[in-house]
PDB file of C-alpha atoms in Angstrom:
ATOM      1  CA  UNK A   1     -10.009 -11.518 -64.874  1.00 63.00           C
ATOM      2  CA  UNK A   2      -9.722  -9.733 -68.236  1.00 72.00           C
ATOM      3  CA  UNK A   3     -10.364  -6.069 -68.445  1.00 78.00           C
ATOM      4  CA  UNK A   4     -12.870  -4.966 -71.966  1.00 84.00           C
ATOM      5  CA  UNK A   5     -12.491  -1.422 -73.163  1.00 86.00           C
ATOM      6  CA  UNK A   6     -14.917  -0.496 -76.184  1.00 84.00           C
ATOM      7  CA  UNK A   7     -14.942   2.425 -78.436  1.00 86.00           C
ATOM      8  CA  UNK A   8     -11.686   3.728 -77.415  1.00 87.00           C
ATOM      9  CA  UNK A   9     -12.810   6.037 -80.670  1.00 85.00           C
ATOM     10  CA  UNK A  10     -15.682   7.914 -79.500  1.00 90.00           C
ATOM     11  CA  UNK A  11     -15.579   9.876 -76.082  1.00 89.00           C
ATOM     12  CA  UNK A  12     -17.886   7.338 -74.149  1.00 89.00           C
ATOM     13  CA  UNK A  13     -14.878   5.154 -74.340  1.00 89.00           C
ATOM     14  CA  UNK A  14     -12.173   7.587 -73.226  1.00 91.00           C
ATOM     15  CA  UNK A  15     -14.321   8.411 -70.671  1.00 91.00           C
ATOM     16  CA  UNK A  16     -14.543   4.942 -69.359  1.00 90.00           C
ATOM     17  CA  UNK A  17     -10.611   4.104 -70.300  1.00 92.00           C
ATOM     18  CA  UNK A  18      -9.579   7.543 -68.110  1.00 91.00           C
ATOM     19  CA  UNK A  19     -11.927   6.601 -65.070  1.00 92.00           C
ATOM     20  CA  UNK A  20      -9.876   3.395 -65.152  1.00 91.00           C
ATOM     21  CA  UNK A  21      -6.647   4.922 -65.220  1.00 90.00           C
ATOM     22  CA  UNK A  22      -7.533   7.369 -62.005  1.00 91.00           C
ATOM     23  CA  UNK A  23      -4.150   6.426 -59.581  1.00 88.00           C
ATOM     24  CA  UNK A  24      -2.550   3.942 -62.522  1.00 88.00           C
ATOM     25  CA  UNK A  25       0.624   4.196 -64.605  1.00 89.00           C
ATOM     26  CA  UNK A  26      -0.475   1.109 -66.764  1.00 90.00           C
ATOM     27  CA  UNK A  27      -3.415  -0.823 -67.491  1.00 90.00           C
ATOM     28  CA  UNK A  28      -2.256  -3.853 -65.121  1.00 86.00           C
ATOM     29  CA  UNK A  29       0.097  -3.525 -62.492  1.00 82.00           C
ATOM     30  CA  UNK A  30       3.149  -1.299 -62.509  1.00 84.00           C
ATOM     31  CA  UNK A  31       5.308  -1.750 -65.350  1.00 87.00           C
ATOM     32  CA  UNK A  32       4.572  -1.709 -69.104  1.00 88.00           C
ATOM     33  CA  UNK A  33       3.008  -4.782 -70.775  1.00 88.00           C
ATOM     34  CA  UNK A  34       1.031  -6.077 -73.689  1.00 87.00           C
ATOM     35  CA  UNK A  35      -2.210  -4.865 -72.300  1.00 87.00           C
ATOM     36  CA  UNK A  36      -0.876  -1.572 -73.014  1.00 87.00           C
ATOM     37  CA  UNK A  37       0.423  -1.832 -76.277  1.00 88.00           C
ATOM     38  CA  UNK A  38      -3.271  -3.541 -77.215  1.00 87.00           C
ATOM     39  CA  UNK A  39      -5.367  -0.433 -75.702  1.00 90.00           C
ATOM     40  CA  UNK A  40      -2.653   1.757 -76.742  1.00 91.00           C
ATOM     41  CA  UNK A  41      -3.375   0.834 -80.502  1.00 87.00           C
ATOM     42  CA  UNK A  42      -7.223   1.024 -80.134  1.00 88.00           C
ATOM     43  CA  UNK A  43      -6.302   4.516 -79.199  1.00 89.00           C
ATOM     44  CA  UNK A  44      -6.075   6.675 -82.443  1.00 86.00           C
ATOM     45  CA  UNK A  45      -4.399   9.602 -80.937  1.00 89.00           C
ATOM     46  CA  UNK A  46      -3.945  11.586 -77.615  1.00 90.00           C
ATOM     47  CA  UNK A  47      -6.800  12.834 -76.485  1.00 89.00           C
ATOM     48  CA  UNK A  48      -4.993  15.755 -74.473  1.00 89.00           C
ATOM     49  CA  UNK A  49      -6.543  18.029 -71.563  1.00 90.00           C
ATOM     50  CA  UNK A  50     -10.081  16.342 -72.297  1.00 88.00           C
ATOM     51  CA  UNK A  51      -8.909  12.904 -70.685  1.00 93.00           C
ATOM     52  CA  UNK A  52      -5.868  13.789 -68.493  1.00 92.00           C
ATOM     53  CA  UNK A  53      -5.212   9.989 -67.268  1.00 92.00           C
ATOM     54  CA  UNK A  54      -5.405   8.767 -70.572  1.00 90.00           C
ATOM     55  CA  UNK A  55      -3.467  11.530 -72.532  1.00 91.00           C
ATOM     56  CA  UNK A  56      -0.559  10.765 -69.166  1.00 92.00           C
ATOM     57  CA  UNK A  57      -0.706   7.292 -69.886  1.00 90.00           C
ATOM     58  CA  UNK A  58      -0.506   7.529 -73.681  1.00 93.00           C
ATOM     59  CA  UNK A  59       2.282   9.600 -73.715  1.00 91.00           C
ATOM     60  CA  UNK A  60       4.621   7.022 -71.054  1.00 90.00           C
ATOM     61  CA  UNK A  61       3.600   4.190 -73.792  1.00 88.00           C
ATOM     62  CA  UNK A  62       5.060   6.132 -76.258  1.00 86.00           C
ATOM     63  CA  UNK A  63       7.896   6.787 -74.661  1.00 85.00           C
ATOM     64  CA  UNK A  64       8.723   3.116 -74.106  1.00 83.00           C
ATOM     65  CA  UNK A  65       7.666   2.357 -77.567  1.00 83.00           C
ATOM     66  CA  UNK A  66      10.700   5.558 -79.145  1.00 78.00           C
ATOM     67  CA  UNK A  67      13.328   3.984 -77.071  1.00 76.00           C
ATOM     68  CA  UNK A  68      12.532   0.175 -78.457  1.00 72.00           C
ATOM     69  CA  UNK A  69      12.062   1.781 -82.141  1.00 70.00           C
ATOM     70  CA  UNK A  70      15.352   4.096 -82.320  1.00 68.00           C
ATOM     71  CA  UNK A  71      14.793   4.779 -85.880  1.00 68.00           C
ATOM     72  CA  UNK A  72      13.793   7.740 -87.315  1.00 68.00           C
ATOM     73  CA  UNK A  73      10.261   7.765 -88.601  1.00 63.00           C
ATOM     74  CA  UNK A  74       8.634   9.617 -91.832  1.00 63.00           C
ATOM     75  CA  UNK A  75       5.183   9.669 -90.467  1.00 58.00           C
ATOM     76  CA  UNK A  76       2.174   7.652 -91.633  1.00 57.00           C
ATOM     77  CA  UNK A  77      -1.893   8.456 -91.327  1.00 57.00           C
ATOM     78  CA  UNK A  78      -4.487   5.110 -91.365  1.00 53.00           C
ATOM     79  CA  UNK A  79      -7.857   5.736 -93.114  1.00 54.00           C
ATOM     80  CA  UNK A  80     -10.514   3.499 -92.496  1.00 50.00           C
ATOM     81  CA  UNK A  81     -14.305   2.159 -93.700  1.00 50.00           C
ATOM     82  CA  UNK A  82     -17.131   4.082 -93.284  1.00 46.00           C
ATOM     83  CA  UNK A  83     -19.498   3.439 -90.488  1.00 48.00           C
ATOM     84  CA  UNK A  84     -20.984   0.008 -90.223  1.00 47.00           C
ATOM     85  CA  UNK A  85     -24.683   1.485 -90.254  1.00 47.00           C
ATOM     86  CA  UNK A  86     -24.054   3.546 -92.644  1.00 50.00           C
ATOM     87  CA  UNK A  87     -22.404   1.532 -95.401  1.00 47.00           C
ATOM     88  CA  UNK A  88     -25.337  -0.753 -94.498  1.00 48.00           C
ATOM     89  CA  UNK A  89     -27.642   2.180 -95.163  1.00 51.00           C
ATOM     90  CA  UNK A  90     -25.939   2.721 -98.472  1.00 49.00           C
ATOM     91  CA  UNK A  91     -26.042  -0.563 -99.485  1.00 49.00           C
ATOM     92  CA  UNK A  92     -30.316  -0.712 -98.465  1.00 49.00           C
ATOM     93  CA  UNK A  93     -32.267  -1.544-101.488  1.00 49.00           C
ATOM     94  CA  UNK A  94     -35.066   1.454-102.207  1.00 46.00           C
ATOM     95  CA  UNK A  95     -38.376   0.938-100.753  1.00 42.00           C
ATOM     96  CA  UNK A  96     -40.019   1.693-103.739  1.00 47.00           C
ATOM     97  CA  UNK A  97     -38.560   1.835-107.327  1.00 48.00           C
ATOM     98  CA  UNK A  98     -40.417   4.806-108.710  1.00 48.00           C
ATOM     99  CA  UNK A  99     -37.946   6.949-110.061  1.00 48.00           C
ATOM    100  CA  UNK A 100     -40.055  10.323-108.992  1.00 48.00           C
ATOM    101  CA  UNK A 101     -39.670   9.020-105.320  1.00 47.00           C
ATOM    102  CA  UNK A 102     -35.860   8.015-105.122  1.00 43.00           C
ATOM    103  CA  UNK A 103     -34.560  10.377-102.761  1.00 47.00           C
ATOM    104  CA  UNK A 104     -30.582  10.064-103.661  1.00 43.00           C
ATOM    105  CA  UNK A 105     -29.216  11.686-100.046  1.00 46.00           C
ATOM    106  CA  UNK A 106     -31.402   8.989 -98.140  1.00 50.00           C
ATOM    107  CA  UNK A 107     -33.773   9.595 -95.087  1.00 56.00           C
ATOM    108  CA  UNK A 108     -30.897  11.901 -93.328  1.00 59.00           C
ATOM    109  CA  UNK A 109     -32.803  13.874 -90.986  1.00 71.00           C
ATOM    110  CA  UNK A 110     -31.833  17.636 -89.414  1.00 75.00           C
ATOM    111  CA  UNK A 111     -30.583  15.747 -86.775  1.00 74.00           C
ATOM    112  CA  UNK A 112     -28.240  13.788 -88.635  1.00 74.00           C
ATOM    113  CA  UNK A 113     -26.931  16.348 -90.507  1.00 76.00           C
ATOM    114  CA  UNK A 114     -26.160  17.939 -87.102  1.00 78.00           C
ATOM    115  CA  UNK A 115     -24.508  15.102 -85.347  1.00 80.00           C
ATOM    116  CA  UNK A 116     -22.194  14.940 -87.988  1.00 80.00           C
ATOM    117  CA  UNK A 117     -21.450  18.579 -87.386  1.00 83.00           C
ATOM    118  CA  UNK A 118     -20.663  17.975 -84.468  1.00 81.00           C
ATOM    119  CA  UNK A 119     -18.768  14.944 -85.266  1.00 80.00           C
ATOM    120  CA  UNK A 120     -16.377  16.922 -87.355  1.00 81.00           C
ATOM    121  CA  UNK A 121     -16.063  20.119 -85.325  1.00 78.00           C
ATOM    122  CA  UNK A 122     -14.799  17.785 -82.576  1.00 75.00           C
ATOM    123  CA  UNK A 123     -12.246  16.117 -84.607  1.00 71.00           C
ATOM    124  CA  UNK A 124     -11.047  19.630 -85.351  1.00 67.00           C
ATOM    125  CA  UNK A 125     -11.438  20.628 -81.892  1.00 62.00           C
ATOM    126  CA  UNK A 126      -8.867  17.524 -80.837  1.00 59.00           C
ATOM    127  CA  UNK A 127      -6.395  18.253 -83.404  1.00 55.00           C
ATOM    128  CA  UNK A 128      -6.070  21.804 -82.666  1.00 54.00           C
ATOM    129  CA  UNK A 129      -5.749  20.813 -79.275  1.00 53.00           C
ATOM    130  CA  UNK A 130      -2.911  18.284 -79.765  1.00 52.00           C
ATOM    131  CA  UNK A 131      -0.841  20.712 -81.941  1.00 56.00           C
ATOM    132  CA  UNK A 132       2.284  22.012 -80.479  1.00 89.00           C
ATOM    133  CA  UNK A 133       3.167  19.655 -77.224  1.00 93.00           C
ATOM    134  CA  UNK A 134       5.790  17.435 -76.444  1.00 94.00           C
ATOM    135  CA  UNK A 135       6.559  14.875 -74.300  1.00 95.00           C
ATOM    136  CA  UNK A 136       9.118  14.779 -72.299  1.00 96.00           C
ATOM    137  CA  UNK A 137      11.282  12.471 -69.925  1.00 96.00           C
ATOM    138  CA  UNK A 138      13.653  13.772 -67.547  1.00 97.00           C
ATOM    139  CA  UNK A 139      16.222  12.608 -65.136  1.00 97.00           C
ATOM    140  CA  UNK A 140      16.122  14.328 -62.198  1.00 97.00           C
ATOM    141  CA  UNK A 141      19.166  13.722 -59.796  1.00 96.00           C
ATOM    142  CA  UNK A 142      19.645  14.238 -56.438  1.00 96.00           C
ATOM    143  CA  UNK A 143      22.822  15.183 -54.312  1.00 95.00           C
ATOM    144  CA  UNK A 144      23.648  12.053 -52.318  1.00 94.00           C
ATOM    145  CA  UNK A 145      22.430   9.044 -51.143  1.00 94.00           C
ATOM    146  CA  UNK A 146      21.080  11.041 -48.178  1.00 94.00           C
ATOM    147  CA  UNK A 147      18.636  13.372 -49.886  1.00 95.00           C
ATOM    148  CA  UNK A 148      15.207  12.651 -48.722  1.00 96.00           C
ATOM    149  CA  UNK A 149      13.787  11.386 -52.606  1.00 96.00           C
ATOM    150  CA  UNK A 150      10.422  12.119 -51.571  1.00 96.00           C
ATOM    151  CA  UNK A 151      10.898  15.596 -50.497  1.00 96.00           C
ATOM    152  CA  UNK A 152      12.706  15.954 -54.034  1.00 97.00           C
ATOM    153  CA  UNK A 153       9.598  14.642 -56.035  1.00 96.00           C
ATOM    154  CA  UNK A 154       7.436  16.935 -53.937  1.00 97.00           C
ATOM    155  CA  UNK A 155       9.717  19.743 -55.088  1.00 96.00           C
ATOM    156  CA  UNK A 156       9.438  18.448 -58.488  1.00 97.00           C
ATOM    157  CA  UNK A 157       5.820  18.456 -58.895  1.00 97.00           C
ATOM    158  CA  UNK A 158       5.494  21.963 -56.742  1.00 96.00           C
ATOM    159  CA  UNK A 159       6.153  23.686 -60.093  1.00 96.00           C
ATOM    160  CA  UNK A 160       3.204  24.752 -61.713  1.00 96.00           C
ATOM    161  CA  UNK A 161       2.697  27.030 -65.086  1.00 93.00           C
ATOM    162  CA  UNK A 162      -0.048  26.880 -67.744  1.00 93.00           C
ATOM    163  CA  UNK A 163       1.517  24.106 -70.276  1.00 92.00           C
ATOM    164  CA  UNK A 164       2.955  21.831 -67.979  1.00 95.00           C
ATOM    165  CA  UNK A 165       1.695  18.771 -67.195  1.00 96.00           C
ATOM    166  CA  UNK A 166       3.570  16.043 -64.412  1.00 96.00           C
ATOM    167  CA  UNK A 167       2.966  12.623 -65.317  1.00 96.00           C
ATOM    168  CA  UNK A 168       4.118   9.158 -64.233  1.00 96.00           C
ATOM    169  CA  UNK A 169       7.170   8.753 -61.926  1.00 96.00           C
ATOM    170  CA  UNK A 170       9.945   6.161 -60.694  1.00 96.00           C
ATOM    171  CA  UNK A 171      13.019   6.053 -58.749  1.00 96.00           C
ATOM    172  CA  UNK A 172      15.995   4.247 -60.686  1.00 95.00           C
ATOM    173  CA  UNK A 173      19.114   3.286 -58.882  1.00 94.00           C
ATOM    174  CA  UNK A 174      22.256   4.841 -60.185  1.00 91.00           C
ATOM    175  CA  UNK A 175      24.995   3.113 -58.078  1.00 90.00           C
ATOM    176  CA  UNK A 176      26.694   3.582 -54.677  1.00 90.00           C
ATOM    177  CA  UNK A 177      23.185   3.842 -52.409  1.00 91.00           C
ATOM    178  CA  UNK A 178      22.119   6.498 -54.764  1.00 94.00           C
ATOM    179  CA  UNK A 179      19.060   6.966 -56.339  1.00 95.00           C
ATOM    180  CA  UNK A 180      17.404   9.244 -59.369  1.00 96.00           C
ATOM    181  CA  UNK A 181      13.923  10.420 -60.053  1.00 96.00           C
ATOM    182  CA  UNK A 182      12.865   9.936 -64.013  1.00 96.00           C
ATOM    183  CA  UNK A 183       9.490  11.855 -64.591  1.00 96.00           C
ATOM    184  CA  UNK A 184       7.525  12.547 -67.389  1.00 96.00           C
ATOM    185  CA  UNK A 185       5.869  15.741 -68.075  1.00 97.00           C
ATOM    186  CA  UNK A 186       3.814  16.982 -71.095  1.00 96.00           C
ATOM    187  CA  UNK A 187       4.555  20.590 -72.235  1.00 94.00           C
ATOM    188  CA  UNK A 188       2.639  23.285 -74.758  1.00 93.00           C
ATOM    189  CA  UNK A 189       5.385  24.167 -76.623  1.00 92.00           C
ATOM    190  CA  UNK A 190       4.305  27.773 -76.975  1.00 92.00           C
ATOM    191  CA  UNK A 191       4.169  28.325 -73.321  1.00 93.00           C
ATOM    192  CA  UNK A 192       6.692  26.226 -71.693  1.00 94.00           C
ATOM    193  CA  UNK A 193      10.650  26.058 -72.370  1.00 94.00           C
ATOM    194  CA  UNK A 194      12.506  22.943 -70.768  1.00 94.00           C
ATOM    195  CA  UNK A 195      15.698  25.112 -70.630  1.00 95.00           C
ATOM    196  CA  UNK A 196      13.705  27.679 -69.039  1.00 95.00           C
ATOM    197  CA  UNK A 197      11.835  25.018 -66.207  1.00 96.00           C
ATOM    198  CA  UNK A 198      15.357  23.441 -65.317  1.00 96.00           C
ATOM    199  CA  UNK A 199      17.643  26.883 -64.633  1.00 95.00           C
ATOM    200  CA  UNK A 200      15.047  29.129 -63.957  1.00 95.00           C
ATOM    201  CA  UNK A 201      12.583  26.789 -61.649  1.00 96.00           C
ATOM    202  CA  UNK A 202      14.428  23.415 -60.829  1.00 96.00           C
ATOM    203  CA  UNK A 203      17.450  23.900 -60.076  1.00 95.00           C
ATOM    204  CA  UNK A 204      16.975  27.062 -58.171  1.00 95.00           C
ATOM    205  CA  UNK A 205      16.384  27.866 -54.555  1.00 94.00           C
ATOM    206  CA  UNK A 206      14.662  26.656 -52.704  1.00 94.00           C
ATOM    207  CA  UNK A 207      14.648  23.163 -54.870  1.00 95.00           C
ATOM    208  CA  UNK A 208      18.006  23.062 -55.348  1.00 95.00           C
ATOM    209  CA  UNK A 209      18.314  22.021 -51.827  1.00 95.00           C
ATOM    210  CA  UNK A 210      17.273  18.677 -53.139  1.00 96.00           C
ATOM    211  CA  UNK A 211      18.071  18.597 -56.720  1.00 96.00           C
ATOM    212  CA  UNK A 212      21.382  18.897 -58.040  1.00 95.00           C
ATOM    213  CA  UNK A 213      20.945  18.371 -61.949  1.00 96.00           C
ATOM    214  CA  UNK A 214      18.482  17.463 -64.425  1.00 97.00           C
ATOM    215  CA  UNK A 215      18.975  15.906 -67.641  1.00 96.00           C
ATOM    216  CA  UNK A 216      16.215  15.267 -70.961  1.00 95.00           C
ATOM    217  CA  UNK A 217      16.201  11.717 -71.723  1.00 95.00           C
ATOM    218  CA  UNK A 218      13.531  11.714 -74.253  1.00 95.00           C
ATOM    219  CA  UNK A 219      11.386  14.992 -76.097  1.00 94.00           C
ATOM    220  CA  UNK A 220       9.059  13.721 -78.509  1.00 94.00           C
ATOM    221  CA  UNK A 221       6.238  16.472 -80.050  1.00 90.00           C
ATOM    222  CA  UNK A 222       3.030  14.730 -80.089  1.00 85.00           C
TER     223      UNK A 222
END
C-alpha cells in the first residue's frame, strides 16, 4: 500500500513525516530506495533538533546520495511561486472600481500581517539552527572476530556531549569472520571535534576494550 506525505514544507508535515520515521532508517524497509530519494526532495532542507527522526534520516540520504555524486559541487538555491491563494488573491478583480475605495495592500488583516511574521522568523529560526553541523560517517572497527559487536555499539552510543547526535547503524563484513560497525552521527561544529571524540572518548578505556580503531568515511557540513 502506498505511503502519502503532504506539506513536507510546513511543520504539520514534518511532524507527520518524523512520527513515521520513529524506529526507521528509511521510508520502506531497511535499505535505501526511491521512496527516499522522492520524500527526500519534497524536503527543502534539514529540519535539525526540531524533527530528530527526520533531520537522522535526511542526513543518511545524503550520505548515500555524496558517495553516488563524487563530484565537487558549487552550490545552488531553488526559488519558487508565490502561494497559490495568494497569487489568486492578487490576481482577484476589485469589488468595486471606484478609485477612492481601491485599497492597493488588499484586505490583509492584523492577523495576516502576523502570520507572516511568524512565517519568516521561523525560516530564520531554521537556518540559524542548521548553521555549523556536519554529518558524519564513521567506521568503527572492532578487535577480532570474537568481540561481542553489540556490546561495541552500546559503547558507541554511551558517549554523550551537547552537539552530538548518533544516528542510523549497520554491521558490514570486512573478511575473515570479522565484522565493522559504520554509524552516522551529526555534530555542531562549534562544540564537537571528531579528532577529539575518537582519542579522547572512543578509543579510550573503558571502550577500547571493544574498539580498536575508528576511521571517517564521509564529513559533509550541512
Amino acid at each position: 500500500m502506498a505511503i502519502t506525505f503532504s506539506d513536507l514544507h510546513t511543520e504539520s508535515g514534518l511532524k507527520s513525516l518524523n512520527d513515521f520515521l520513529t524506529g526507521k532508517s528509511y521510508i520502506s524497509g531497511d535499505k535505501l530506495t526511491k521512496d527516499d530519494i522522492k520524500v527526500y526532495a519534497a524536503v527543502l532542507e534539514n529540519p535539525g533538533d526540531s524533527f530528530p527522526n527526520v533531520s537522522q534520516w535526511y542526513n543518511c540520504v545524503s550520505s548515500h546520495l555524496a558517495a553516488s555524486f563524487p563530484g565537487k559541487a558549487v552550490g545552488v538555491s531553488l526559488g519558487g511561486k508565490a502561494d497559490p491563494a495568494q497569487s489568486a488573491e492578487a490576481k482577484s478583480p476589485a469589488a468595486d472600481d471606484d478609485d477612492d475605495d481601491l485599497d492597493l495592500f488588499g484586505d490583509e488583516t492584523e492577523e495576516d500581517k502576523k502570520a507572516a511574521e511568524e512565517r519568516e522568523a521561523a525560516k530564520k529560526s531554521a537556518k540559524k539552527k542548521e548553521s555549523g553541523k556536519s554529518s558524519v560517517l564513521m567506521d568503527v572497527k572492532p578487535w577480532d572476530d570474537e568481540t561481542d559487536m553489540k556490546k561495541l555499539e552500546e559503547a558507541v552510543r554511551s558517549v554523550e556531549m551537547p552537539g552530538l547526535l548518533w544516528g542510523a547503524s549497520k554491521l558490514v563484513a570486512v573478511g575473515y569472520g570479522i565484522k565493522k560497525l559504520q554509524i552516522m552521527l551529526t555534530i555542531v561544529d562549534d562544540l564537537v571535534s571528531v579528532d577529539t571524540l575518537i582519542e579522547e572518548h572512543l578509543t579510550v578505556e573503558p571502550r577500547n576494550e571493544y574498539i580498536q580503531s575508528c576511521d571517517i568515511v564521509a564529513f559533509n557540513k550541512i
